[in-house]
Structure formats: C-alpha cells, structure tokens
XYZ file of C-alpha atoms in Angstrom:
73
model
C -9.258 -27.161 -17.834
C -8.026 -24.210 -15.533
C -11.182 -23.590 -13.729
C -9.509 -21.843 -10.476
C -7.125 -18.772 -10.997
C -5.101 -20.138 -7.581
C -2.455 -21.853 -7.213
C -0.196 -22.918 -9.894
C -2.332 -21.039 -12.341
C -2.795 -17.606 -10.446
C -0.513 -16.431 -12.611
C -3.092 -15.815 -15.139
C -5.249 -14.039 -12.541
C -5.923 -11.117 -13.539
C -4.699 -9.859 -10.012
C -1.270 -11.708 -10.201
C 0.880 -8.897 -9.678
C 2.549 -8.230 -13.454
C 2.601 -5.256 -14.774
C 0.265 -4.408 -17.909
C 1.313 -2.147 -20.812
C -0.908 -0.261 -22.898
C 0.911 1.997 -25.451
C 2.499 4.449 -23.133
C 0.834 4.505 -20.237
C 1.158 1.019 -17.659
C -0.511 -0.875 -14.392
C 0.118 -2.174 -11.626
C -2.050 -5.470 -12.801
C -4.515 -6.384 -15.305
C -6.824 -5.634 -13.115
C -6.135 -2.346 -12.695
C -6.193 -1.188 -16.913
C -9.231 -3.714 -17.146
C -11.058 -0.938 -14.210
C -9.367 2.407 -15.440
C -9.623 1.712 -19.201
C -13.542 1.985 -18.083
C -13.287 5.316 -16.835
C -14.316 8.834 -18.751
C -12.958 10.842 -16.499
C -8.487 11.313 -16.560
C -9.029 12.134 -13.265
C -10.966 9.019 -11.952
C -8.513 6.705 -14.404
C -5.615 7.409 -12.138
C -7.490 7.064 -9.263
C -8.470 2.979 -10.331
C -4.575 2.981 -11.312
C -3.115 4.664 -7.847
C -5.165 1.894 -5.938
C -2.699 -0.110 -3.643
C -4.696 -3.725 -4.229
C -6.294 -5.301 -7.863
C -9.015 -5.325 -5.148
C -9.489 -1.564 -4.560
C -8.850 -0.930 -8.440
C -11.897 -3.927 -8.923
C -14.373 -1.588 -6.594
C -13.349 2.010 -7.222
C -14.045 0.415 -10.883
C -17.600 -0.101 -10.434
C -17.579 3.595 -9.251
C -16.832 5.551 -12.455
C -18.313 7.444 -14.898
C -17.823 4.037 -17.739
C -17.061 5.595 -21.602
C -20.268 4.967 -24.311
C -18.762 2.680 -25.421
C -17.195 0.376 -23.132
C -20.002 -2.241 -24.392
C -18.863 -2.398 -27.969
C -15.900 -3.171 -26.719
C-alpha cells in the first residue's frame, strides 16, 4: 500500500515535475493541470499554469472562479 508520496513513490504525486498534456495544452505538473482546469476564466487559467511551483498552483487554484460543472466531474 502506498500512503505517502515521498521517496520512491514521489513520482505518483501531483507535485512531481513531469509535463501533463491534455489536448493541445501542456502543464508542468498534474497539480497545475488540476487547478488550471477548474478555472472558468482563461486569464485565471493562464495565471495558474504560470505558477513557478505546484504548491503555488494549488494556492492560486483556490482563488479562481470555478467552472459550474466542476463538482460533476
């Protein structure tokens, strides 16, 4: 069982630095993608994607206006 995303299991973390491609868009980490895709406004989405770290992307994702259907997906 993996209950910690540090050490050997870090590559499973949303914070792991590996590009994520969704359609034509690329995100630095899975965390960037998750937080950016919540944003209703394209400018806010770009702001999240531009975050220097996944932690900053997570914090910015808490400040964006969320798309209406987010809780459904």
